[in-house]
Coordinates of C-alpha atoms and ligand atoms in Angstrom, one line a residue:
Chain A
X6 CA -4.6 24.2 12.0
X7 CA -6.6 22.3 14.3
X8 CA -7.4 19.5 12.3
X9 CA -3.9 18.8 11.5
X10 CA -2.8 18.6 15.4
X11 CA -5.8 16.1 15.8
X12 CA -4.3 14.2 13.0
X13 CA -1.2 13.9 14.6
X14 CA -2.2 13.2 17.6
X15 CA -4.2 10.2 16.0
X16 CA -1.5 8.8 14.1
X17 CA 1.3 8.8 17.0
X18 CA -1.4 6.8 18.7
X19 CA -1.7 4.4 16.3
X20 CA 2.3 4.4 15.9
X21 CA 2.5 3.9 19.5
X22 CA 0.5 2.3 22.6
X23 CA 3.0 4.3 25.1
X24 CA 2.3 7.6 23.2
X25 CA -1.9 6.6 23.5
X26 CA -0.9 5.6 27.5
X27 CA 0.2 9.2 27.4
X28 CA -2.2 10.9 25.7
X29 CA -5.0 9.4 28.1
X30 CA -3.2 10.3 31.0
X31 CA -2.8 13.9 30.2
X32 CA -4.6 15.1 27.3
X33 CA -5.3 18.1 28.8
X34 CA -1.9 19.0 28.1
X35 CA -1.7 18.6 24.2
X36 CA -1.9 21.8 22.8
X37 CA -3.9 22.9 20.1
X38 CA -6.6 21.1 20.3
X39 CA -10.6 21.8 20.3
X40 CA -12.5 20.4 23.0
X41 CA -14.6 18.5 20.5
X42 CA -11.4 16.9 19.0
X43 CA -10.1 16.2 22.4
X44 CA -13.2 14.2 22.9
X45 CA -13.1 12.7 19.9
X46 CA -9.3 11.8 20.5
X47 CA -10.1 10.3 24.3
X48 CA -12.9 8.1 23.0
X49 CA -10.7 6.6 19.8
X50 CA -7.6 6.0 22.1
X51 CA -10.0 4.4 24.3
X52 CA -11.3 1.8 21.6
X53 CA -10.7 -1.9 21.2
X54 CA -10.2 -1.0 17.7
X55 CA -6.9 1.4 18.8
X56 CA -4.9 -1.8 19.0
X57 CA -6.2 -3.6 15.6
X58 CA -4.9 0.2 14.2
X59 CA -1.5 -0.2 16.0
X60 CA -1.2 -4.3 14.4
X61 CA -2.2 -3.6 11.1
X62 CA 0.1 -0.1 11.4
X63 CA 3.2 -2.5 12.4
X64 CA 2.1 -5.7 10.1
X65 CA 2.4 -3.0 7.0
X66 CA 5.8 -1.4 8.1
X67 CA 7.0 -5.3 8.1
X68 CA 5.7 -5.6 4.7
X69 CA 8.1 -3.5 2.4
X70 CA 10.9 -5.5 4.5
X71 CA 10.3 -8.7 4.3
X72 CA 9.7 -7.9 0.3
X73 CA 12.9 -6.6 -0.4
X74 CA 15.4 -8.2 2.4
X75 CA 13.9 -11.4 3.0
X76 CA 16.7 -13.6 3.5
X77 CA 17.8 -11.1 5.8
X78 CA 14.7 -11.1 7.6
X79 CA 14.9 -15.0 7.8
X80 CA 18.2 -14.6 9.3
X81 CA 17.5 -12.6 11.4
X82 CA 15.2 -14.8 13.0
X83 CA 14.2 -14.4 16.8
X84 CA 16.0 -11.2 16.4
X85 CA 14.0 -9.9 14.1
X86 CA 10.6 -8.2 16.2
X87 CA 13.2 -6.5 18.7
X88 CA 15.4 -5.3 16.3
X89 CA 12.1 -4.2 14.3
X90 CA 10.9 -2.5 18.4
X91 CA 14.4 -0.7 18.3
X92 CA 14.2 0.9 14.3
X93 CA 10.8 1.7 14.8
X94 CA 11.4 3.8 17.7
X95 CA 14.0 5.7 15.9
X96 CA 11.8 6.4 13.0
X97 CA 8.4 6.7 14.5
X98 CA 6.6 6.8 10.8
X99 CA 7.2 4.9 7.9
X100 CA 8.2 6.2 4.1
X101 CA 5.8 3.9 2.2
X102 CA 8.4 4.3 -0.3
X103 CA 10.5 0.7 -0.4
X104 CA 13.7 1.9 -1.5
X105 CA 13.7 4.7 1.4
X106 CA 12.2 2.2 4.4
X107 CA 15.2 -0.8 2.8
X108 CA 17.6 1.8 2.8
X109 CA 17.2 3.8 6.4
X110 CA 17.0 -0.2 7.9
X111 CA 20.0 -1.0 5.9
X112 CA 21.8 1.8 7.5
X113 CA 20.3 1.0 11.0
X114 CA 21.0 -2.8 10.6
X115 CA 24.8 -2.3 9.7
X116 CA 24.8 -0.3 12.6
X117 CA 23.6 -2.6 14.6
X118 CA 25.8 -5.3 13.5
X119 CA 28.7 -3.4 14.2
X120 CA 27.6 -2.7 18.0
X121 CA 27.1 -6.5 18.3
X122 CA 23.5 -5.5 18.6
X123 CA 22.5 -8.1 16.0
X124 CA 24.7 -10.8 15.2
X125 CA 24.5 -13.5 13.4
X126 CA 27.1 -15.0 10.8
X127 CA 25.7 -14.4 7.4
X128 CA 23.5 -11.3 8.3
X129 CA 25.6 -8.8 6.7
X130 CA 27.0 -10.4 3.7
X131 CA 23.4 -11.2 3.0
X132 CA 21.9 -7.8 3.7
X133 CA 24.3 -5.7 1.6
X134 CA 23.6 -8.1 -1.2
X135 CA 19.8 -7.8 -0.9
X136 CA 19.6 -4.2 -0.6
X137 CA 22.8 -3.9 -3.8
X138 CA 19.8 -6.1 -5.5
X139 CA 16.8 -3.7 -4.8
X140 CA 18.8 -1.3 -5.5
X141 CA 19.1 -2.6 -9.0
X142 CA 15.5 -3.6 -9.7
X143 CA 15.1 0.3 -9.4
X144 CA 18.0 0.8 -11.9
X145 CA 20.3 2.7 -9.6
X146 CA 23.9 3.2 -11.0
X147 CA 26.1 1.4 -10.6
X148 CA 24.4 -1.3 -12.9
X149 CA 27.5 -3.8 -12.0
X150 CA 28.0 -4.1 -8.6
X151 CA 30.3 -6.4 -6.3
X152 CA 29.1 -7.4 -2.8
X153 CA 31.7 -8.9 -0.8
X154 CA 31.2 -12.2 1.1
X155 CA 32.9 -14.2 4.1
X156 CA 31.6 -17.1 2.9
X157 CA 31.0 -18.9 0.0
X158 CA 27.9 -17.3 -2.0
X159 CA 26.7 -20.1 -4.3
X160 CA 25.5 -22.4 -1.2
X161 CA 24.8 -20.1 1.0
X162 CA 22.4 -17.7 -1.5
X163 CA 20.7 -21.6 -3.0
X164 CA 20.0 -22.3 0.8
X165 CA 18.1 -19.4 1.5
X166 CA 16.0 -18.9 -1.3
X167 CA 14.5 -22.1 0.2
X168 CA 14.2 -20.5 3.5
X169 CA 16.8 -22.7 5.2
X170 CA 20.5 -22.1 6.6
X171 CA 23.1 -24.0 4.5
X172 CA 23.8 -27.5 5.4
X173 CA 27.1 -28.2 6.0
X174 CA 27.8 -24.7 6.5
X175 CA 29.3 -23.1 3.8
X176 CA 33.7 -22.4 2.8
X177 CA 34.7 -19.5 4.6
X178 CA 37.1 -17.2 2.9
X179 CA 37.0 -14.0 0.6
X180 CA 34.6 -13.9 -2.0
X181 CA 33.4 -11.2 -5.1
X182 CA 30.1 -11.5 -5.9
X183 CA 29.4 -9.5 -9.1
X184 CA 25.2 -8.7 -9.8
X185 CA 25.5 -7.5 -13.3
X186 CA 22.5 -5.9 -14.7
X187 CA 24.2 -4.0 -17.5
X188 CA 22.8 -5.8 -20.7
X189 CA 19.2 -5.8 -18.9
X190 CA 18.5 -9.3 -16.8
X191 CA 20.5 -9.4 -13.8
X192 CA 23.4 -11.4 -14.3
X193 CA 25.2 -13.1 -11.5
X194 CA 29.1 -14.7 -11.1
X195 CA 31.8 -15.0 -8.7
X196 CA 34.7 -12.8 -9.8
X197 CA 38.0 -14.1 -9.1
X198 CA 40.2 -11.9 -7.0
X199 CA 42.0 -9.5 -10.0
X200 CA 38.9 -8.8 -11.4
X201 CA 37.2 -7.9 -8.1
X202 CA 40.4 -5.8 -7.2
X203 CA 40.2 -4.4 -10.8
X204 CA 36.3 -3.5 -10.8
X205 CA 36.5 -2.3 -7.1
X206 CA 39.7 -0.2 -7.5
X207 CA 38.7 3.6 -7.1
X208 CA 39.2 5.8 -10.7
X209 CA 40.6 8.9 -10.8
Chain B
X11 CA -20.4 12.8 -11.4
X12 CA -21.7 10.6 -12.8
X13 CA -22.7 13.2 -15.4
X14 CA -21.0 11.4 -18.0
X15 CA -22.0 8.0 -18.7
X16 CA -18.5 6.0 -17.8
X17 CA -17.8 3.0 -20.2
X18 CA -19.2 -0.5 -19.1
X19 CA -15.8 -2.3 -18.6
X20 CA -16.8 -5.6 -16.4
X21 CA -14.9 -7.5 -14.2
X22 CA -11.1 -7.0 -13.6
X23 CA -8.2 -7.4 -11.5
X24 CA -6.2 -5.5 -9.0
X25 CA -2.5 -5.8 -9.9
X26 CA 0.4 -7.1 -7.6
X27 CA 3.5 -8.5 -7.8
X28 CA 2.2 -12.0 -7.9
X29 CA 0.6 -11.3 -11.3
X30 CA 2.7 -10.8 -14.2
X31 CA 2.1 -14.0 -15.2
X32 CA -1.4 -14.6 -14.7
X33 CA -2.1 -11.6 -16.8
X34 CA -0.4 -12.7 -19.4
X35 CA -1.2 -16.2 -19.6
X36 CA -4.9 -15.7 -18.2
X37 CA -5.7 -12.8 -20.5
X38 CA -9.3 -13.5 -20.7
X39 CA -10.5 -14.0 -17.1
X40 CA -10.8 -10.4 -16.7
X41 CA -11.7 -7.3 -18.5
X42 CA -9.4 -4.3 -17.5
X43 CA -6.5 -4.4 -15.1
X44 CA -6.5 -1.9 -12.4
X45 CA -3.0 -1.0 -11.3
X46 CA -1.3 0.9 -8.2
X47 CA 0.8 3.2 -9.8
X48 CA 2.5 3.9 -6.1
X49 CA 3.8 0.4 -5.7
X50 CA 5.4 1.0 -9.5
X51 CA 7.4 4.0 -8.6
X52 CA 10.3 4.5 -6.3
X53 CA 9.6 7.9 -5.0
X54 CA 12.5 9.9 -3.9
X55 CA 10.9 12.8 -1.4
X56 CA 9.0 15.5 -2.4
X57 CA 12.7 17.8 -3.1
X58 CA 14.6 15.1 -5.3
X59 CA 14.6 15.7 -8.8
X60 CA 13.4 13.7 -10.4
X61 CA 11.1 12.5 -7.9
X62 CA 10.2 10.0 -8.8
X63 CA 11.7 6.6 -10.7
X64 CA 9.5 3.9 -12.1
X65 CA 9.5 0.5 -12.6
X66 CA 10.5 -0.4 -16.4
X67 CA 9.9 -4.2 -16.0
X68 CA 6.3 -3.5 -14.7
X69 CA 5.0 -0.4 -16.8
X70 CA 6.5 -2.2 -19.7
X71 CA 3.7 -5.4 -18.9
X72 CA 1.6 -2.5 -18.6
X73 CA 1.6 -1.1 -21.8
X74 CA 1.6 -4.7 -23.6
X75 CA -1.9 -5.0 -21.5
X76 CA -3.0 -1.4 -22.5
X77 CA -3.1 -2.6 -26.2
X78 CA -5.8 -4.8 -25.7
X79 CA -7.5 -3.7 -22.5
X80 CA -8.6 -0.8 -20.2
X81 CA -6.3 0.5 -17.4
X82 CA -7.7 1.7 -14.1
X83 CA -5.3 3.8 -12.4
X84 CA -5.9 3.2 -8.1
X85 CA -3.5 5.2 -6.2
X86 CA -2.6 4.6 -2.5
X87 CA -0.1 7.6 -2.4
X88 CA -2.3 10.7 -2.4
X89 CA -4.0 11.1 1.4
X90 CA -6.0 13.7 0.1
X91 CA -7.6 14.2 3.7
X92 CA -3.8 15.2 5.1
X93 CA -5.0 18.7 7.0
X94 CA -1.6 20.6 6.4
X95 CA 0.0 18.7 3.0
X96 CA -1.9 18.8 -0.6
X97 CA 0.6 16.9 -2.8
X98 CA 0.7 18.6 -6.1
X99 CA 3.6 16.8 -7.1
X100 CA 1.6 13.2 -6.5
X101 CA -1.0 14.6 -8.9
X102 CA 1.3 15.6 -11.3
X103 CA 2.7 12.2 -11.7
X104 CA -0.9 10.8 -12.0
X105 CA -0.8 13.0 -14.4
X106 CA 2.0 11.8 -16.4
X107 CA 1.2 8.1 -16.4
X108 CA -2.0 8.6 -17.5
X109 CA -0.7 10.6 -20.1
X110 CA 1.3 7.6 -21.2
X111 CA -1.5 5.2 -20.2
X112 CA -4.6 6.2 -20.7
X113 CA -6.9 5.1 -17.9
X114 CA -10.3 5.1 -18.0
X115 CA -10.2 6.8 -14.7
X116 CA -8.4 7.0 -12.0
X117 CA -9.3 6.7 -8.1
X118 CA -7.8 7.0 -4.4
X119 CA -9.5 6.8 -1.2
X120 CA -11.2 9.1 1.0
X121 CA -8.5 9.0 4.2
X122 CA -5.4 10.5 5.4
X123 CA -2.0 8.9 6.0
X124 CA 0.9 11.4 5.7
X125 CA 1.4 14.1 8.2
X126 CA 3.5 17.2 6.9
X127 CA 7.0 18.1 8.4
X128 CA 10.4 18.5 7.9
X129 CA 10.4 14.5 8.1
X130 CA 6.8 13.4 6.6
X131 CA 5.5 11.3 8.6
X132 CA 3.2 7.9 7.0
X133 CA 1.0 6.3 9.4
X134 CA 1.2 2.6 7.1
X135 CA -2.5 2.7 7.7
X136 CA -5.1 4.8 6.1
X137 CA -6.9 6.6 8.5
X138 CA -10.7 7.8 8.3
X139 CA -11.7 11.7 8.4
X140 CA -14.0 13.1 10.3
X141 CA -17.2 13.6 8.5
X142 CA -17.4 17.0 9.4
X143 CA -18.2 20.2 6.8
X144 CA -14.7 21.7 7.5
X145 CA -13.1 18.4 6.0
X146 CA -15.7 18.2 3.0
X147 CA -14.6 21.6 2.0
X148 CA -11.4 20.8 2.6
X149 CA -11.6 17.6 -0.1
X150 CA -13.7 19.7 -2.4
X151 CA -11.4 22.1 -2.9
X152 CA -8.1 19.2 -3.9
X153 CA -11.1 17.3 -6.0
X154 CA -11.3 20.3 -8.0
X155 CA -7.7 20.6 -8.5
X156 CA -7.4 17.1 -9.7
X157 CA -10.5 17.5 -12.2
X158 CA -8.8 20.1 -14.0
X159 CA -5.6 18.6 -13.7
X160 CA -5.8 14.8 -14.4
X161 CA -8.3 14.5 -17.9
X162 CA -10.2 11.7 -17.0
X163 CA -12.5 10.5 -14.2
X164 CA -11.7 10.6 -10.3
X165 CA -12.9 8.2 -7.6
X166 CA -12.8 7.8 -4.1
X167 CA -12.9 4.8 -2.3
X168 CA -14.9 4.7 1.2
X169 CA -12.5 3.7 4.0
X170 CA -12.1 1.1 6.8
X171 CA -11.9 2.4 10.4
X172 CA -11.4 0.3 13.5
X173 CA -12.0 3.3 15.7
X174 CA -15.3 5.5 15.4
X175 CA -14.7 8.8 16.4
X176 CA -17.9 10.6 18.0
X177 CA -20.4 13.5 17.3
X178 CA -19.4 13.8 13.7
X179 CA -21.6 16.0 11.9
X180 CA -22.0 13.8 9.2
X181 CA -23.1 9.7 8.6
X182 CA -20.3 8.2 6.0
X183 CA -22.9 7.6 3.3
X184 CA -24.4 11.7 3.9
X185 CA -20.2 12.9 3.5
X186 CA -20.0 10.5 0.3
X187 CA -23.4 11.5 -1.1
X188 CA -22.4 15.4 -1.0
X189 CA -18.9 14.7 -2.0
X190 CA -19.8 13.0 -4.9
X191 CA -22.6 15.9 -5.7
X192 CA -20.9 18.5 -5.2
X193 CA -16.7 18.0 -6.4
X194 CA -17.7 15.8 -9.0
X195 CA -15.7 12.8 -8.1
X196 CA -17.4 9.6 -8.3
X197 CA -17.9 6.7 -5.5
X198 CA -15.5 3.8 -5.7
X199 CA -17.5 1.2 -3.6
X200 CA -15.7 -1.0 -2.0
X201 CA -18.1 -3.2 -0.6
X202 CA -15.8 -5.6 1.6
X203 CA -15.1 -2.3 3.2
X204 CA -18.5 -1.7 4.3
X205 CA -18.4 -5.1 5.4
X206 CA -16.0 -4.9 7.4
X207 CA -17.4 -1.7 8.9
X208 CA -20.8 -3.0 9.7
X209 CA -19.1 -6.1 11.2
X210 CA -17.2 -4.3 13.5
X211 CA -19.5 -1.0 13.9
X212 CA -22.5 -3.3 14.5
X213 CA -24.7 -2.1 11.7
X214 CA -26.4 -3.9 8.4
X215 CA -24.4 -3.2 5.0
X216 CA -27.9 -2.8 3.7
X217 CA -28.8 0.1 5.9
X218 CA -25.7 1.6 4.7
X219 CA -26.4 0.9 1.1
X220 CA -30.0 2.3 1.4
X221 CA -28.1 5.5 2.4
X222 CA -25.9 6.0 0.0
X223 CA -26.8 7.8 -3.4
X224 CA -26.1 4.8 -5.3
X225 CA -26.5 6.6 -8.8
X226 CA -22.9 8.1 -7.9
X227 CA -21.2 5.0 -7.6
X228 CA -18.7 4.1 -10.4
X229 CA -16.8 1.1 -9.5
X230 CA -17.0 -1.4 -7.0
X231 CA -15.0 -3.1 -5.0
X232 CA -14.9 -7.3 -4.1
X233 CA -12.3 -9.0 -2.0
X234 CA -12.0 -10.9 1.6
X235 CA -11.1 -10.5 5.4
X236 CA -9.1 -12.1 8.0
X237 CA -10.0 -11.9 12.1
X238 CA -7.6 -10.1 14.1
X239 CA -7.6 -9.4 18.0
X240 CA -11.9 -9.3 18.0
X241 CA -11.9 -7.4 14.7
X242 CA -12.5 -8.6 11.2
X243 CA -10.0 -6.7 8.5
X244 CA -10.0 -5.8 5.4
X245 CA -6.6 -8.0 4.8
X246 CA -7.9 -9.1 1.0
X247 CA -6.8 -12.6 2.3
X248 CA -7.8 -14.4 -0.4
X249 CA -11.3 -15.5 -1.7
X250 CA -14.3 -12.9 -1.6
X251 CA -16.1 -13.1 1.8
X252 CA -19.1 -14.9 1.3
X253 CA -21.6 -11.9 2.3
X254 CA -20.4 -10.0 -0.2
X255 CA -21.3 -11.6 -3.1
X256 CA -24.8 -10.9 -2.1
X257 CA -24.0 -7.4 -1.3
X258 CA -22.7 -7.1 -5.2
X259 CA -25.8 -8.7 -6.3
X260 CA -27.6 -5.9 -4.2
X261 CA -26.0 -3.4 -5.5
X262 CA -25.6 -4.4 -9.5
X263 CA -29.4 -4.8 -9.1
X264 CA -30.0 -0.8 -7.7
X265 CA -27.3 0.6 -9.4
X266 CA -27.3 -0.6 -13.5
X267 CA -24.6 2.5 -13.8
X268 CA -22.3 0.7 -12.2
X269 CA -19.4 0.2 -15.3
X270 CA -16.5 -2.5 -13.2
X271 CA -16.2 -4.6 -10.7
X272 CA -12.4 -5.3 -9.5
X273 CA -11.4 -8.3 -7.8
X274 CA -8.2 -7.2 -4.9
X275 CA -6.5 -9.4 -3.4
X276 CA -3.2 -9.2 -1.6
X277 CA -0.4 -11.7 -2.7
X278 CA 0.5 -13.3 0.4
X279 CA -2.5 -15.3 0.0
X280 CA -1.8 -16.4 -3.7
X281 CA -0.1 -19.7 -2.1
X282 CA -3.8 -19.6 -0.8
X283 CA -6.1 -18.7 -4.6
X284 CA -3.3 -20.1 -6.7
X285 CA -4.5 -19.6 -10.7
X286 CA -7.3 -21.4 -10.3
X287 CA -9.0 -19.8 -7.7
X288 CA -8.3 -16.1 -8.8
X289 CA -10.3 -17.2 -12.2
X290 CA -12.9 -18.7 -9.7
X291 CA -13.5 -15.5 -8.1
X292 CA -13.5 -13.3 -11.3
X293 CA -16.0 -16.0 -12.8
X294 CA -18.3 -15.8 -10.3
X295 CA -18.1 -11.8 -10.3
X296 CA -19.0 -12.3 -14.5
X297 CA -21.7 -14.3 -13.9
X298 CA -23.3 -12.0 -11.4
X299 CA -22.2 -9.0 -13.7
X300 CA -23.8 -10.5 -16.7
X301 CA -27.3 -10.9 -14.7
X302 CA -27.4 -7.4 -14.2
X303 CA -25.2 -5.0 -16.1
Ligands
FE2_20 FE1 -10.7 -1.4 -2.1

């Protein structure tokens, strides 16, 4: 299984400029190896074209993000490439699979959030709306959802689908925002607080 | 390949999410549509069952468009150069849609991505193979497979590399040539690919055209770049690159088997092409077309 340790060994390079550091610095101790692969390895880690692998590698990670989260990714602004640094070096390889990558960064993001890692003050009302939305273009169950939000949704949602923050910020409070997708076309309304507690309450 | 004759389809379009409406509303810019069934499909992992679930809003377009014209099926998903993962399921799924949808063929390229394990790993990148013997049996062998599996026609595209690994035993067009010969897949040419390659890799596309046996070539490839740290890329930003139109000519003029030429590019630079400008480029792909084919 040579060829399949020489594969590896290129992708972590391309996935990673310390990992390539490494590898230069002692690839005499990555096993499994032929010496014509390891000569083949040296040389590629040692090409110009190494880092235009590495760019392109991170530019198409970005890519499945910024499709299904991306007022989430506008919010998240400056904080957006080091967060990206930090989830990327917990999962070293992509799923090319959107609903996978959006879900595993969901997950990680929430996380984050709740360290104080990320903050921001729409980040999470907006993210768990934007994933509960790809989540529905796939037709996942439930086909009504209700995402809950701090502030008030109708501003806040118009402002970002033009790529800017609401001006004057918008009515904080406790809001149900229902995405309905039942009868086909997603369907979208603020529920008022019965029929939040009545959708939401857990059945037996 | 090609033993059989394939039909002469013309000049179409690579799908994305951009295009719903153009391919409605534009219905006669282009002759077939060539999809990416992977960007279609949610796929759930290898174990989940079902694996995979696909996109009713798009296959539904797809079907409308399958009533009056041809589908290509182009797949990103397979990494059929992956050393330690073959996967069958992928295949079967190919399998299914073109069941449903009838392609006149269907195509993926000649690279690896995925690396097996208990997490798979994807490199977002395709990666080239080393043209070596071991790794043309290797292809051979999951060509074959396909063939009997999928009932209609299978490409593979050459690849972009940024890196050039050394002492290969083989030159890209001399692995491609015997490939082609002796699986029985045909060549999907993308020539912006060699492009890009001979830009970077400092040699002529013609030398590498010269090289290659042309009479396996099914389907080319058009589309345009973008310069990145010293490189040129194969980004598909927008228009065809200029030297490539010339390179088509080429090509079209050597190779009258040729049946489609496809038009890619990526929709971040729509805002870029708008309408107008995709119909410009698949115009002046016709007008070449129609000189030679
Ligand atoms: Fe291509």
């Amino acid at each position: 299984m040579s060829l399949a340790a020489y594969q590896e060994v290129l992708c972590r390079m391309v996935a990673s400029a310390a990992y390539r550091e490494r590898f230069l610095a002692q690839s005499d101790e990555f096993p499994g190896l032929t010496p014509l692969e390891l000569h083949r390895l040296r040389t590629v880690a040692a090409q110009p074209g190494m880092r235009v692998n590495t760019a392109i590698h991170r530019a198409n990670r970005m890519a499945p993000l910024h499709q299904t989260l991306p007022f989430t990714c506008f919010l998240l602004g400056e904080q957006l490439r080091e967060t990206l640094d930090r989830f990327w070096g917990l999962y070293p390889s992509e799923s090319l699979q959107l609903d996978t990558e959006c879900g595993r960064f969901t997950h990680f993001l929430m996380e984050e959030l709740n360290t104080g890692r990320v903050t921001g003050a729409y980040v999470e009302e907006v993210l768990l709306f934007e994933r509960a939305c790809a989540e529905l273009r796939l037709r996942k169950p439930p086909l009504l959802r209700v995402v809950r939000f701090r502030h008030d949704p109708e501003p806040l949602l118009a402002a970002l689908a033009q790529l800017e923050l609401p001006d004057p910020a918008p009515e904080p409070g406790d809001y149900h925002l229902a995405i309905d997708c039942r009868q086909g076309d997603a369907d979208f309304y603020v529920l008022s607080d019965q029929a939040a507690a009545t959708i939401l309450a857990p059945r037996s | 390949m090609p033993s059989v004759p394939q039909p002469k389809l013309g000049v179409g379009l690579l799908f994305n999410p951009v295009l719903p409406e153009f391919v409605t509303s534009h219905a006669d810019a282009f002759d077939y549509l060539e999809i990416i069934p992977d960007r279609e499909w949610s796929d759930r992992g290898v174990d989940a069952t079902p694996r995979y679930a696909t996109l009713d809003a798009s296959f539904d377009l797809f079907r409308r468009v399958r009533e009056r014209k041809p589908l290509l099926c182009h797949s990103i998903g397979l990494s059929i150069g992956s050393a330690g993962l073959f996967d069958l399921g992928h295949v079967d799924q190919i399998n299914r849609i073109q069941t449903e949808l009838d392609f006149a063929w269907h195509s993926d390229h000649l690279s690896f991505a995925r690396l097996p394990g208990e997490h798979e790993m994807h490199t977002a990148i395709s990666m080239p193979v080393p043209y070596d013997q071991e790794v043309l049996q290797l292809i051979k062998d999951r060509v074959e497979h396909i063939r009997a599996e999928v009932p209609c026609p299978f490409l593979l595209e050459n690849n972009v590399y940024y890196v050039d690994a050394p002492d290969q035993e083989m030159s890209e067009p001399e692995f491609l040539n015997r490939l082609a010969r002796e699986s029985g897949c045909g060549i999907l040419l993308d020539l912006h690919n060699v492009y890009v390659n001979s830009r970077n890799h400092g040699f002529t596309p013609e030398s590498f055209l010269r090289d290659l046996d042309l009479s396996q070539v099914v389907e080319l490839h058009i589309a345009g770049g973008d310069d990145l740290l010293g490189f040129y890329t194969d980004a598909h930003a927008g228009p065809v690159a200029e030297p490539v139109w010339g390179l088509l000519e080429d090509t079209l003029r050597a190779a009258p088997a040729v049946s489609a030429v496809t038009f890619e590019f990526h929709e971040s630079s729509y805002p870029m092409l708008k309408t107008e400008g995709i119909v410009a480029e698949l115009s002046h792909a016709r007008r070449i077309w129609d000189r030679y084919a």
